[in-house]
Coordinates of C-alpha atoms in Angstrom, one line a residue:
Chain A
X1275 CA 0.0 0.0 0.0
X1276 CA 1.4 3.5 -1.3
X1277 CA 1.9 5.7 2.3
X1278 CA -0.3 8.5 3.0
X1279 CA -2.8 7.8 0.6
X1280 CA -5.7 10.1 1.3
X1281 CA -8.6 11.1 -0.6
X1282 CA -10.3 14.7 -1.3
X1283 CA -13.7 15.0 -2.9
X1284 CA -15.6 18.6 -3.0
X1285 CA -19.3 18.5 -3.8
X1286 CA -21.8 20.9 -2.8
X1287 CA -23.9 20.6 0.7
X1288 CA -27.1 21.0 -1.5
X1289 CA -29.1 21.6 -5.1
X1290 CA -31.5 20.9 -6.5
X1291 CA -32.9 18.0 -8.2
X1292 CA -31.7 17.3 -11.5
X1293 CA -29.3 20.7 -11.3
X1294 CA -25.5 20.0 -12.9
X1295 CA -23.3 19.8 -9.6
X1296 CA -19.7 19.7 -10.2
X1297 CA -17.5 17.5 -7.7
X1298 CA -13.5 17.4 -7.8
X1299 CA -11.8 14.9 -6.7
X1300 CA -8.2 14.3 -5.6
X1301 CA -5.9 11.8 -4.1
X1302 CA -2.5 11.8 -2.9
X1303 CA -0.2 9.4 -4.8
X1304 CA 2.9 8.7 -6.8
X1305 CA 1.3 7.5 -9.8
X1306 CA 4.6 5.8 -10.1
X1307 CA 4.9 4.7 -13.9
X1308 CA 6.9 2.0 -13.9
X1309 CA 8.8 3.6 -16.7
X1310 CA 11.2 5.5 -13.8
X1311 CA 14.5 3.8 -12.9
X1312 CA 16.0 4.2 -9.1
X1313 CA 19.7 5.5 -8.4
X1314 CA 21.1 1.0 -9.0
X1315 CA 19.6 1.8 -12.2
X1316 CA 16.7 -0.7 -11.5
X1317 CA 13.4 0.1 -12.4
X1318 CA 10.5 1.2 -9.9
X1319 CA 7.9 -1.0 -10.3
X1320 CA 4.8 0.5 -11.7
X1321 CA 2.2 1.5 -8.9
X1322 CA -0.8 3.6 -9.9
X1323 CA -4.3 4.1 -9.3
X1324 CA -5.9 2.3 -12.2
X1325 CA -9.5 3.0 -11.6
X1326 CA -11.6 5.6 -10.0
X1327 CA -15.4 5.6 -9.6
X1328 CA -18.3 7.7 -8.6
X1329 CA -21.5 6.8 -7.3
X1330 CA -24.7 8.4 -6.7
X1331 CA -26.7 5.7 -4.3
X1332 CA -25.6 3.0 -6.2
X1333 CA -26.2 4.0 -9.5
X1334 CA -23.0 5.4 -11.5
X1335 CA -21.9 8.9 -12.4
X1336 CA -18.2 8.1 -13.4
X1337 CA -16.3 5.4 -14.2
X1338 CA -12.7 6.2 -14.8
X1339 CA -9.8 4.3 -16.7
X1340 CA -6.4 5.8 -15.5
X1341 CA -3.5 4.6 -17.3
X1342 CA 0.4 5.7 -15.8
X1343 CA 0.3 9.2 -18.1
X1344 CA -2.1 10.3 -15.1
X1345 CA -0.1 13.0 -12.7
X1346 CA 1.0 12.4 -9.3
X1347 CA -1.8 13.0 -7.1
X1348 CA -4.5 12.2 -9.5
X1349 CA -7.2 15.2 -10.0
X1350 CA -11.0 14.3 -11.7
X1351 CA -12.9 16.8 -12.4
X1352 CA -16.4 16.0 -13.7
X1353 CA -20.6 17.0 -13.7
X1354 CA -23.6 15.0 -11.6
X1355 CA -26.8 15.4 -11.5
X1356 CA -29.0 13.7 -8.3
X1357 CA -32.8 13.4 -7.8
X1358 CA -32.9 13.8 -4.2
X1359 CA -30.9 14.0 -1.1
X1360 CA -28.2 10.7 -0.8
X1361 CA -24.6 9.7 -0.5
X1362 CA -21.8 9.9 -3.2
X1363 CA -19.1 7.5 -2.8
X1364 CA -16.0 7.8 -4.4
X1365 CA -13.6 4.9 -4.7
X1366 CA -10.0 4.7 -6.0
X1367 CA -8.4 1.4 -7.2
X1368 CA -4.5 0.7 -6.6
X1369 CA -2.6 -1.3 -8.6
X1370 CA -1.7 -3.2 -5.4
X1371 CA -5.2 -4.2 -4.6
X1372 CA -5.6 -1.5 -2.2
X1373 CA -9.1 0.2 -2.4
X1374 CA -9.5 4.2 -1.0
X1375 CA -13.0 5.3 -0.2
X1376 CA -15.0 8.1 0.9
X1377 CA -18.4 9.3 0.6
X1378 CA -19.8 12.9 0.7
X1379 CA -23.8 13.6 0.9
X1380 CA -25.9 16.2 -0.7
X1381 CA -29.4 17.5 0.3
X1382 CA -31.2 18.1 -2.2
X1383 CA -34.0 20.7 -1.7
Chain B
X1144 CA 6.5 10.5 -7.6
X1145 CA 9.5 13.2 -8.0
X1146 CA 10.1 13.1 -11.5
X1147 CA 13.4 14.4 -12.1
X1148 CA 14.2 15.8 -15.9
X1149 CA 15.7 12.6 -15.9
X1150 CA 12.8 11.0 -15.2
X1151 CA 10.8 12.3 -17.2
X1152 CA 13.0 11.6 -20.4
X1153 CA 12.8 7.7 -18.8
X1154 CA 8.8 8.3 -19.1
X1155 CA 9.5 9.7 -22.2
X1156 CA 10.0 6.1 -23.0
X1157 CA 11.5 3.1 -22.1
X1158 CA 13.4 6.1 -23.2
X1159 CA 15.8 3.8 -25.4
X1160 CA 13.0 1.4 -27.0
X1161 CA 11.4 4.8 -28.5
X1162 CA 15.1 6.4 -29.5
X1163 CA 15.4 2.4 -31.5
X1164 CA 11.9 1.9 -33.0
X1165 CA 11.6 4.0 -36.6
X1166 CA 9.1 7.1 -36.7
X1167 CA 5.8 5.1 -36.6
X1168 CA 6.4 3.1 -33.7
X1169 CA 4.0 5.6 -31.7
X1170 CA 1.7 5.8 -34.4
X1171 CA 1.2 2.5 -34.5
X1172 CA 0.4 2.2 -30.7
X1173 CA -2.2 5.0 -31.0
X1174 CA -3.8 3.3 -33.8
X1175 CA -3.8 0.3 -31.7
X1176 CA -5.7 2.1 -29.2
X1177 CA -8.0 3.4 -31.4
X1178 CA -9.1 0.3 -33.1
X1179 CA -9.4 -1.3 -29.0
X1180 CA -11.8 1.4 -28.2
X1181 CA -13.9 1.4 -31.5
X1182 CA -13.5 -2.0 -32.8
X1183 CA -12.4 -0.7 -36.0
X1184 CA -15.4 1.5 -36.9
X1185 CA -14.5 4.6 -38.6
X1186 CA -14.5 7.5 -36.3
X1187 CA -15.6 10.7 -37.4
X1188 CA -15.6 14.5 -36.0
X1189 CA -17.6 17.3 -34.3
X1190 CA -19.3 17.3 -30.9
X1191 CA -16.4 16.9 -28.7
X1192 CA -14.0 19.3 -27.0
X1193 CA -10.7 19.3 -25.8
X1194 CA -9.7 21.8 -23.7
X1195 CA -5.6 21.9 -23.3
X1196 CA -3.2 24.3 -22.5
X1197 CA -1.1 25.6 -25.7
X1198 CA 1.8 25.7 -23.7
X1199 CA 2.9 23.8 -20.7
X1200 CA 4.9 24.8 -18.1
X1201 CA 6.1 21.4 -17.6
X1202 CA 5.0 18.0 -18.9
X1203 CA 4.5 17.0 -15.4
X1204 CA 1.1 18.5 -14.7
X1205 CA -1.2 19.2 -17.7
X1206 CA -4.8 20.3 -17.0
X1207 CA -7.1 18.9 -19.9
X1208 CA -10.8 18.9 -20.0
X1209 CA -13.1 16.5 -22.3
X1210 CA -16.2 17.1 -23.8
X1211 CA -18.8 15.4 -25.5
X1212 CA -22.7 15.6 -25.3
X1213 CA -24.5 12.2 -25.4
X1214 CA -21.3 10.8 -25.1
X1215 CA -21.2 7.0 -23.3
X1216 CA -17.4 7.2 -22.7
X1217 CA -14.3 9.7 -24.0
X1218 CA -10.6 7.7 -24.4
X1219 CA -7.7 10.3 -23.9
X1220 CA -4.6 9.8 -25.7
X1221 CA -1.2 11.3 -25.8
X1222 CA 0.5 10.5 -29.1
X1223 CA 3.6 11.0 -28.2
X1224 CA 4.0 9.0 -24.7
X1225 CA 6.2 6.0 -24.5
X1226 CA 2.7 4.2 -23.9
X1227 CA -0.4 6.7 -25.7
X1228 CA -2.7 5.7 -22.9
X1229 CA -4.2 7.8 -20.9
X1230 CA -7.1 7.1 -19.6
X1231 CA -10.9 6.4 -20.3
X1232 CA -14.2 8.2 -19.0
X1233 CA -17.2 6.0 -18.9
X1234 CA -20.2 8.4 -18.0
X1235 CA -23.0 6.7 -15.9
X1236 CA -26.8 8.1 -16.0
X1237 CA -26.2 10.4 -13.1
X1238 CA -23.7 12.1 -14.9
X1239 CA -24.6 16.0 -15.9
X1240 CA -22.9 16.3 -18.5
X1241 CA -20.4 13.9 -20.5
X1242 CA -17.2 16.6 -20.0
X1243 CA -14.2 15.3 -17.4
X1244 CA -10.9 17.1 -16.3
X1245 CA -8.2 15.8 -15.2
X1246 CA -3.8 16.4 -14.8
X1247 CA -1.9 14.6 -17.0
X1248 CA 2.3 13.8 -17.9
X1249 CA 3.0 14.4 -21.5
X1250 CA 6.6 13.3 -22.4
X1251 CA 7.2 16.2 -25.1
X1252 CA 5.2 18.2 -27.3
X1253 CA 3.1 16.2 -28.4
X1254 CA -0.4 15.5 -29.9
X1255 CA -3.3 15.1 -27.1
X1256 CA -6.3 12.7 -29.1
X1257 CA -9.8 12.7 -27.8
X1258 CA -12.0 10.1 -29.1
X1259 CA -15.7 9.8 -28.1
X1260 CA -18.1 6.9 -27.9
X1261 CA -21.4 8.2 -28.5
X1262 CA -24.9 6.6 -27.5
X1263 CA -25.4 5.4 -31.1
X1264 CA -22.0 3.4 -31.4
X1265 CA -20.6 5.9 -33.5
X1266 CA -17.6 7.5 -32.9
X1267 CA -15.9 10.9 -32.9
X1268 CA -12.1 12.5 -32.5
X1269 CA -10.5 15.6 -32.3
X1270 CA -6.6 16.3 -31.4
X1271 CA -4.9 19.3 -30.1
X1272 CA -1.2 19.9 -29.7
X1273 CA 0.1 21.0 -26.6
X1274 CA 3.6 22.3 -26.9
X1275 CA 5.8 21.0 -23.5
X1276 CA 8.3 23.5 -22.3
X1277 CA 11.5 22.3 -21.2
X1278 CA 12.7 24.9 -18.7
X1279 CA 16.9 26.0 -18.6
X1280 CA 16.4 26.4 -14.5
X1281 CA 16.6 22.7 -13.2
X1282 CA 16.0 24.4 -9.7
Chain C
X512 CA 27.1 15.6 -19.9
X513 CA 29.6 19.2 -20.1
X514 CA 28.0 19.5 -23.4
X515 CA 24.8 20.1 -22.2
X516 CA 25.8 22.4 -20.0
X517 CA 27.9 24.1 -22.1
X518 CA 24.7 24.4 -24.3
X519 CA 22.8 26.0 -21.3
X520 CA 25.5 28.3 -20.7
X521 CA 25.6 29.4 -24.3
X522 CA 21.6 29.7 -24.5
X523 CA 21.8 31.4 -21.0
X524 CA 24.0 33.9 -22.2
X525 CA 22.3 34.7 -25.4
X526 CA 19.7 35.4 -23.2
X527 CA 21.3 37.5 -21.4
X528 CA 22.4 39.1 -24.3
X529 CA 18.9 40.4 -24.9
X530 CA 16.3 37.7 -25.9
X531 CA 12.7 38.1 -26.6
X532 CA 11.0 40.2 -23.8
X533 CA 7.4 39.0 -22.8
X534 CA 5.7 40.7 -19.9
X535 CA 4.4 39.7 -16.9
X536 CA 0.8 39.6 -16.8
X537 CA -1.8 42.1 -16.1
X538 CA -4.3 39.4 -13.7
X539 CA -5.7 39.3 -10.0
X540 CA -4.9 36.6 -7.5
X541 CA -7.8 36.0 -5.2
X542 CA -7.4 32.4 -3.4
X543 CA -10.7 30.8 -2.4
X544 CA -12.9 33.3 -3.5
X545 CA -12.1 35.2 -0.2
X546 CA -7.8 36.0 0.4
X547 CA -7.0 39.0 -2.0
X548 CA -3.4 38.7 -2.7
X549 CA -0.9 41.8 -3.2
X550 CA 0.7 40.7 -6.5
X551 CA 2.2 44.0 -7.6
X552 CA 3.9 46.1 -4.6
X553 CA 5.8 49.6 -4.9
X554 CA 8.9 48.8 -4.4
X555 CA 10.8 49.7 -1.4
X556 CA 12.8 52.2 -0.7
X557 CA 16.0 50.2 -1.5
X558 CA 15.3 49.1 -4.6
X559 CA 13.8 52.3 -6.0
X560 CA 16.8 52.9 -8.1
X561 CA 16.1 48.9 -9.7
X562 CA 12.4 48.6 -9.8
X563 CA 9.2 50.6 -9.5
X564 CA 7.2 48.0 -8.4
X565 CA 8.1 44.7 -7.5
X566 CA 5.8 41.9 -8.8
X567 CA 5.2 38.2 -7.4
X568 CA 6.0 35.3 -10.1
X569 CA 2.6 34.3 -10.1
X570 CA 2.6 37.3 -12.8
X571 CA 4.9 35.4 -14.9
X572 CA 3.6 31.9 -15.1
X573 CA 0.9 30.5 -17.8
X574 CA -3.0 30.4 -17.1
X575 CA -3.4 27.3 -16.1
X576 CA -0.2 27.2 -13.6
X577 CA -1.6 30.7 -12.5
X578 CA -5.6 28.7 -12.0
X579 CA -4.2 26.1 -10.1
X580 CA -3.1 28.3 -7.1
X581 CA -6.6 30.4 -6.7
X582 CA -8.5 27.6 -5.1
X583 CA -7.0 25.5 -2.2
X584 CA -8.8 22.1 -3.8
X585 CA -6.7 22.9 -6.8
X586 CA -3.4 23.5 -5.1
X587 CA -1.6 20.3 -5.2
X588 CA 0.5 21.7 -1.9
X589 CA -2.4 21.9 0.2
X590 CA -1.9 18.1 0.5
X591 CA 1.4 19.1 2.2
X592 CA -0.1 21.8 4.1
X593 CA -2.8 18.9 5.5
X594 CA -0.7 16.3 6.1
X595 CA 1.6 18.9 8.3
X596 CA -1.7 19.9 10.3
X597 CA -1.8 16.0 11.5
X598 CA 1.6 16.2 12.6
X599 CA 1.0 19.9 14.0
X600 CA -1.4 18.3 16.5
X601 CA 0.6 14.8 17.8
X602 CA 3.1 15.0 20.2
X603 CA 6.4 13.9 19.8
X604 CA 9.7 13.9 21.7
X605 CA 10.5 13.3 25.3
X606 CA 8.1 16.0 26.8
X607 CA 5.0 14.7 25.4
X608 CA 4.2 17.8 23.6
X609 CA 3.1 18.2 20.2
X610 CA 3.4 21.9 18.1
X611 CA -0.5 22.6 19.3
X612 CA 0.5 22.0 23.2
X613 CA 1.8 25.4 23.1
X614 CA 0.6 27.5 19.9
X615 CA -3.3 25.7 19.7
X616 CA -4.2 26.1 16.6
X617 CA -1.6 26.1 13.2
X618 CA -4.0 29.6 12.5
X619 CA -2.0 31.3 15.4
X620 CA 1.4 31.2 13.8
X621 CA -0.6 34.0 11.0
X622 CA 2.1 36.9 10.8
X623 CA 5.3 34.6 11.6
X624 CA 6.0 34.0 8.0
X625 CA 5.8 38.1 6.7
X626 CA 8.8 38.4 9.2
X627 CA 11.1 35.4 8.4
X628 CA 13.7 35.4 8.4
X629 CA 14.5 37.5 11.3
X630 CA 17.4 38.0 14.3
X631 CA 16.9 35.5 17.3
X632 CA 17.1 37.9 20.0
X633 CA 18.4 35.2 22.1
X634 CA 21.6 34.8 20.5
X635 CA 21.7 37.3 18.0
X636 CA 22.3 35.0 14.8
X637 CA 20.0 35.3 11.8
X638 CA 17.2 32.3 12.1
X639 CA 15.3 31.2 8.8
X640 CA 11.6 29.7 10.2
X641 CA 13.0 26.2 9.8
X642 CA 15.3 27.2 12.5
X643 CA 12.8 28.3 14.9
X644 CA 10.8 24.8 14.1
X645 CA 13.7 22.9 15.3
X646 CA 14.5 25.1 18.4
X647 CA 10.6 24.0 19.4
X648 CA 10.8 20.5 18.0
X649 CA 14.8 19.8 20.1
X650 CA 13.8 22.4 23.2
X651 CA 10.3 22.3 24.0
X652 CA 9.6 18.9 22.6
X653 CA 12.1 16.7 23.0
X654 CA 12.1 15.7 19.8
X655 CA 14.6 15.2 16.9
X656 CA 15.3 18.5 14.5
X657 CA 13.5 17.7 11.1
X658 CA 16.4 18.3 8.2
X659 CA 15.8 21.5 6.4
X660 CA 14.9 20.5 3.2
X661 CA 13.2 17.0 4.7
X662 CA 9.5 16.1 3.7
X663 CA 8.1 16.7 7.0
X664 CA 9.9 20.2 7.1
X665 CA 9.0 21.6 4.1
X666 CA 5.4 20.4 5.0
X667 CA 5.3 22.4 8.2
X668 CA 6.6 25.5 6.6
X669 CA 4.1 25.0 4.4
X670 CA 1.1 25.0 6.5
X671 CA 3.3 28.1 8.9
X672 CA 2.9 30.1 5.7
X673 CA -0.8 29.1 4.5
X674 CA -2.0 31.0 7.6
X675 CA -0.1 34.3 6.8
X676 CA -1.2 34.3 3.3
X677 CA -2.5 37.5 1.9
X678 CA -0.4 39.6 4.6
X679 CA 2.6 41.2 2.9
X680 CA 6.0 40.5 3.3
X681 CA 7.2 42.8 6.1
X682 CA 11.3 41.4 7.2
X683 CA 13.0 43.7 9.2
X684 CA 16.4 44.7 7.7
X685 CA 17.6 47.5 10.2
X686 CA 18.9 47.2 13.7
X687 CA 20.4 43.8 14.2
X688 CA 19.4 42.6 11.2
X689 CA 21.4 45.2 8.9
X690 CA 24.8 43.2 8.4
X691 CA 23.0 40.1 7.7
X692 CA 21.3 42.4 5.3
X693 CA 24.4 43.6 3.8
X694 CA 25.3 40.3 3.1
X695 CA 22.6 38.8 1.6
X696 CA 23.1 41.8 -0.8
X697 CA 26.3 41.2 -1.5
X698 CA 26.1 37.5 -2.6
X699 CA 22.8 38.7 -4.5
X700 CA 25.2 40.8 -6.7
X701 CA 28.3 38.5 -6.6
X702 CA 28.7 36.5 -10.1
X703 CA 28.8 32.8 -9.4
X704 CA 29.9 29.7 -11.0
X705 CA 31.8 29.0 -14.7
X706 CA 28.8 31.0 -16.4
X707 CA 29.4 34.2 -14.4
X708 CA 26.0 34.9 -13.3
X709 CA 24.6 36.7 -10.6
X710 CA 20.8 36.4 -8.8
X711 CA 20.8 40.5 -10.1
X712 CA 21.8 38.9 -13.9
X713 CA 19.0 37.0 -14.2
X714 CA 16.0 38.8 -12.0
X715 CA 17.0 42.0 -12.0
X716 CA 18.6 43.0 -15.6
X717 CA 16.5 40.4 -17.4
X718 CA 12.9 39.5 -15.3
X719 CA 10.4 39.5 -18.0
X720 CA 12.6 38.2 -20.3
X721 CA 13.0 33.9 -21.6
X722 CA 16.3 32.0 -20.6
X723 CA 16.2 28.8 -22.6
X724 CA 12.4 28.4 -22.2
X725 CA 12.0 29.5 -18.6
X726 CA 10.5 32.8 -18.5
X727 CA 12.6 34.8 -15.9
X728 CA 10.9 36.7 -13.2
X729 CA 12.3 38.8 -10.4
X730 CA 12.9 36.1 -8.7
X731 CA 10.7 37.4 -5.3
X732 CA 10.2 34.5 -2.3
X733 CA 7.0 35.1 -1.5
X734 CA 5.6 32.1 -2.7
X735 CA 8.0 29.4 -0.9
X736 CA 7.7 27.0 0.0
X737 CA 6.4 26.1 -3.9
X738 CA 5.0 23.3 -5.1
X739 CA 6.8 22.8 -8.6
X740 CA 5.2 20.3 -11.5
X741 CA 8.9 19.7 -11.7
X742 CA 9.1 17.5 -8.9
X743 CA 5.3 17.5 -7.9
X744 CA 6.7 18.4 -4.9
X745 CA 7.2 21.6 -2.2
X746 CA 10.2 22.8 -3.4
X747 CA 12.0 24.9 -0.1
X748 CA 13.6 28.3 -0.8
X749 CA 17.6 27.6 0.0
X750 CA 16.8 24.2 -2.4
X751 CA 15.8 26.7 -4.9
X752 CA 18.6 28.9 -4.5
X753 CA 20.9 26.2 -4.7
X754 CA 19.6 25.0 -8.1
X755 CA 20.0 28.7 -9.4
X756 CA 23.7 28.8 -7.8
X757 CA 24.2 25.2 -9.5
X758 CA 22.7 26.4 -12.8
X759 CA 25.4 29.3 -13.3
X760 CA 27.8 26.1 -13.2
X761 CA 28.8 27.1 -9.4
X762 CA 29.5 25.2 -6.1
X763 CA 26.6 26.6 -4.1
X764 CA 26.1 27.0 -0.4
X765 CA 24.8 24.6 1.7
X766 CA 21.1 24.1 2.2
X767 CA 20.7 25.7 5.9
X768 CA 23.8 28.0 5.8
X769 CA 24.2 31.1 7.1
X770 CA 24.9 32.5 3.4
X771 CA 21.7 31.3 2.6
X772 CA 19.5 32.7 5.2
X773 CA 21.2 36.1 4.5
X774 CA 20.3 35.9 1.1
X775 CA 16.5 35.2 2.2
X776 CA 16.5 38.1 4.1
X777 CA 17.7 40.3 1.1
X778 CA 15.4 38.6 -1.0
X779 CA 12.5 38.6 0.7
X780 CA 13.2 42.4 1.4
X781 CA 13.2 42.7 -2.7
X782 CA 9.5 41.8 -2.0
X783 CA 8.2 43.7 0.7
X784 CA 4.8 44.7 0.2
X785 CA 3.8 41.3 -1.8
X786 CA 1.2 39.2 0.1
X787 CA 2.8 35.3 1.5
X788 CA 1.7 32.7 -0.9
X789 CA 3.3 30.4 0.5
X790 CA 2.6 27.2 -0.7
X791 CA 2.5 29.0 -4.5
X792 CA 2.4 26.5 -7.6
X793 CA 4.9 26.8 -9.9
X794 CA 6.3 25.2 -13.0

């Protein structure tokens, strides 16, 4: 498991249903690319997050690809819409089978 | 990850393997990609945006935002990466609008390829060229 | 290796020879929606002769390096900044004390970093705030001094100089502090290394201007510790000075000496007037 891994996700407090809400997301992480070599000469074994997804109750807002040509401490920025109040939950995938998540809720009024 | 200049020239490639493949090498990856995303169908243009930088302070950290309307999923590319991968977007029905931003590494200047699956299974691209600075202060 | 040097030095001096000028911007920094930053200063009475105004390098840095600092989510260094507010908060070292047993909350350090580096009335020398961290961390803690260019370090100047953004650089230079001063100055204008350069040669004669593809700017401090896309990292001042040094092809001065921290006090006076931004985002 990558060290101090931690997740950030802003989304507003409340909207209104149906209204565009944009959420950015960020974690902190090497995106190591496996491409790097150490100071032997030996190469760094790749060790990214490969897959990120958002969730609105369940049902899916984003689901995100990330190949190593992401940047160190990978940023998504994106648009959901919800039809009433509920939970995102955000979820990161490491290479190393290690799963991040956090959730955020919205009231929608 | 600290990605010396060093570094980033290694990202640049398997550094060597690109400096001993011919010109075409990289084209034939992207095309690759292309024809894994679309299954070969031809892709045609219009209806998606790619928002890039037209000159980047360093390869390291390049903000690009995708757009497509109706739009199921958007691949990003960078052409001229060691591997032209960069990621895919796969919008679900609680998405707003099919746009994403994200920070990517771009190995040189270099063209950025956007390609959009749209609701009908047909396909569309555009491409921009972001030009990659390469600093003289090392700091 | 020497030939790629060589071909920085060449580039570096056509440069200075008079390159293509390109301005700073005309734009507003204004982080969060809510801290209005002092970008453009007079400048002060010492450098009237050199500058009319004094400018942050936020000025001279491309849109979307110049977007990335105006919202805290955005700024990659406010990762830093969090990670130091954990550690801010857990005691360490043989007393049991952690920063927050005596200072509270990381928000009542606001005004320390305008003022850094500044005299240690206690013994006289010239303290960077690094220097002041340890004396807390090895006196009133217990606890091992952090290395001054060390993660955990940079990290906690970080978060020092998040609370003080938007007040403006204020270092005293009289009194006590004058010959440090003086001899910050002089290394600012002494020519360093094979390529002959001076900090004046590049930010002073030339801010505004390209070197290689690095447009210049005066060089100000405001912003450290940065976080550079170079190393996606917080970059700490005296590891910035020492790549400029190491640029001109020079032996520079160690990381923590006292050459260095009189050299951040004449810097940072080059900038009174300019708001902290400390963490900045740079290229």
């Amino acid at each position: 498991m990558a060290e101090n891994v931690k997740p950030r996700v802003r989304v507003p407090k409340t909207a209104k249903a149906g209204e565009a809400v944009v959420i950015k997301t960020l974690i902190s992480h090497p995106m190591e690319s496996g491409q790097r070599k150490d100071k032997d000469g030996n190469l760094i074994p790749r060790q990214i997050i490969n897959r990120f997804t958002c969730e609105f109750e369940g049902e899916m807002v984003l689901d995100a690809t990330l190949e190593p040509a992401i940047s160190t401490n990978p940023y998504v920025e994106f648009e959901a819409k919800v039809p009433a109040s509920g939970s995102f939950k955000f979820t990161w995938y490491d290479d190393d089978g290690s799963v991040y998540e956090t959730t955020e809720a919205i009231t929608v009024s | 990850m600290q990605l010396t200049r060093r570094g980033a020239l290694a990202l640049g490639a398997g550094f060597a393997a690109t400096m001993l493949l011919p010109f075409g090498a990289a084209q034939a990856a992207v095309d690759e990609a292309l024809a894994a995303f679309t299954g070969g169908a031809a892709i045609g243009e219009g209806g998606i945006t790619l928002t890039t930088p037209e000159i980047a302070e360093n390869g390291n950290t390049v903000p690009v935002t995708v757009s497509a309307p109706g739009a199921v999923s958007i691949m990003l590319l960078a052409a001229g990466n060691p591997n032209p991968g960069v990621g895919t977007f796969n919008f679900g029905p609680l998405a707003a609008s099919q746009s994403a931003t994200t920070r990517i590494r771009l190995a040189g200047t270099q063209q950025v390829i956007a390609v959009a699956k749209m609701a009908d299974g047909s396909f569309v691209r555009t491409a921009n060229e972001v030009k990659v600075t390469i600093g003289g202060c090392g700091g | 290796m020497s030939q790629k040097y060589a071909l920085i030095g060449l580039v570096a001096l056509a440069a200075v020879a008079g390159a293509a000028k390109a301005d700073p911007v005309d734009d507003t920094l204004v982080i969060n929606d809510e801290i209005e930053m002092i970008t453009v200063a007079p400048a002060p009475d010492h450098l009237k002769d050199v500058f009319d105004v004094v400018r942050s390098g936020w000025l001279y840095r491309e849109t979307e390096t110049r977007d990335m600092q105006r919202d805290d989510f955005e700024n990659p260094a406010m990762l830093h900044v969090e990670a130091a507010a954990a550690v801010w908060s857990t005691p360490e070292g043989t007393e049991g004390k952690s920063c927050a047993s005596c200072h509270n909350d990381p928000e009542s350090m606001a005004g320390v970093r305008p003022t850094m580096p500044k005299v240690n009335p206690n013994n006289g020398e010239l303290w960077a705030l690094e220097q002041y961290v340890n004396a807390c961390r090895t006196e009133r803690m217990g606890a091992e001094a952090w290395k001054w260019d060390s993660q955990d370090m940079r990290d906690m100047t970080a978060l020092i100089s998040s609370v003080s953004r938007g007040l403006p650089m204020n270092v005293a230079i009289d009194g006590p502090a004058a010959p440090f001063w003086e001899k910050g100055k002089e290394i600012y204008y002494t020519r360093y290394g094979q390529l002959e350069l001076s900090c004046a040669n590049c930010h002073e004669d030339n801010n505004g201007r390209y070197i290689r593809a690095d447009h210049l700017s005066q060089g100000q401090t405001n912003g450290f510790p940065v976080y550079r896309f170079r190393t996606t990292n917080l970059v700490s001042m005296h590891n910035r000075f020492k790549g400029c040094i190491r640029d001109t092809r020079g032996e520079p001065f160690e990381i923590g000496s006292p050459e260095f921290v009189a050299l951040e006090l004449y810097v940072a006076s080059r900038g009174q007037g300019l708001s902290v931004e400390g963490p900045a985002v740079r290229q």
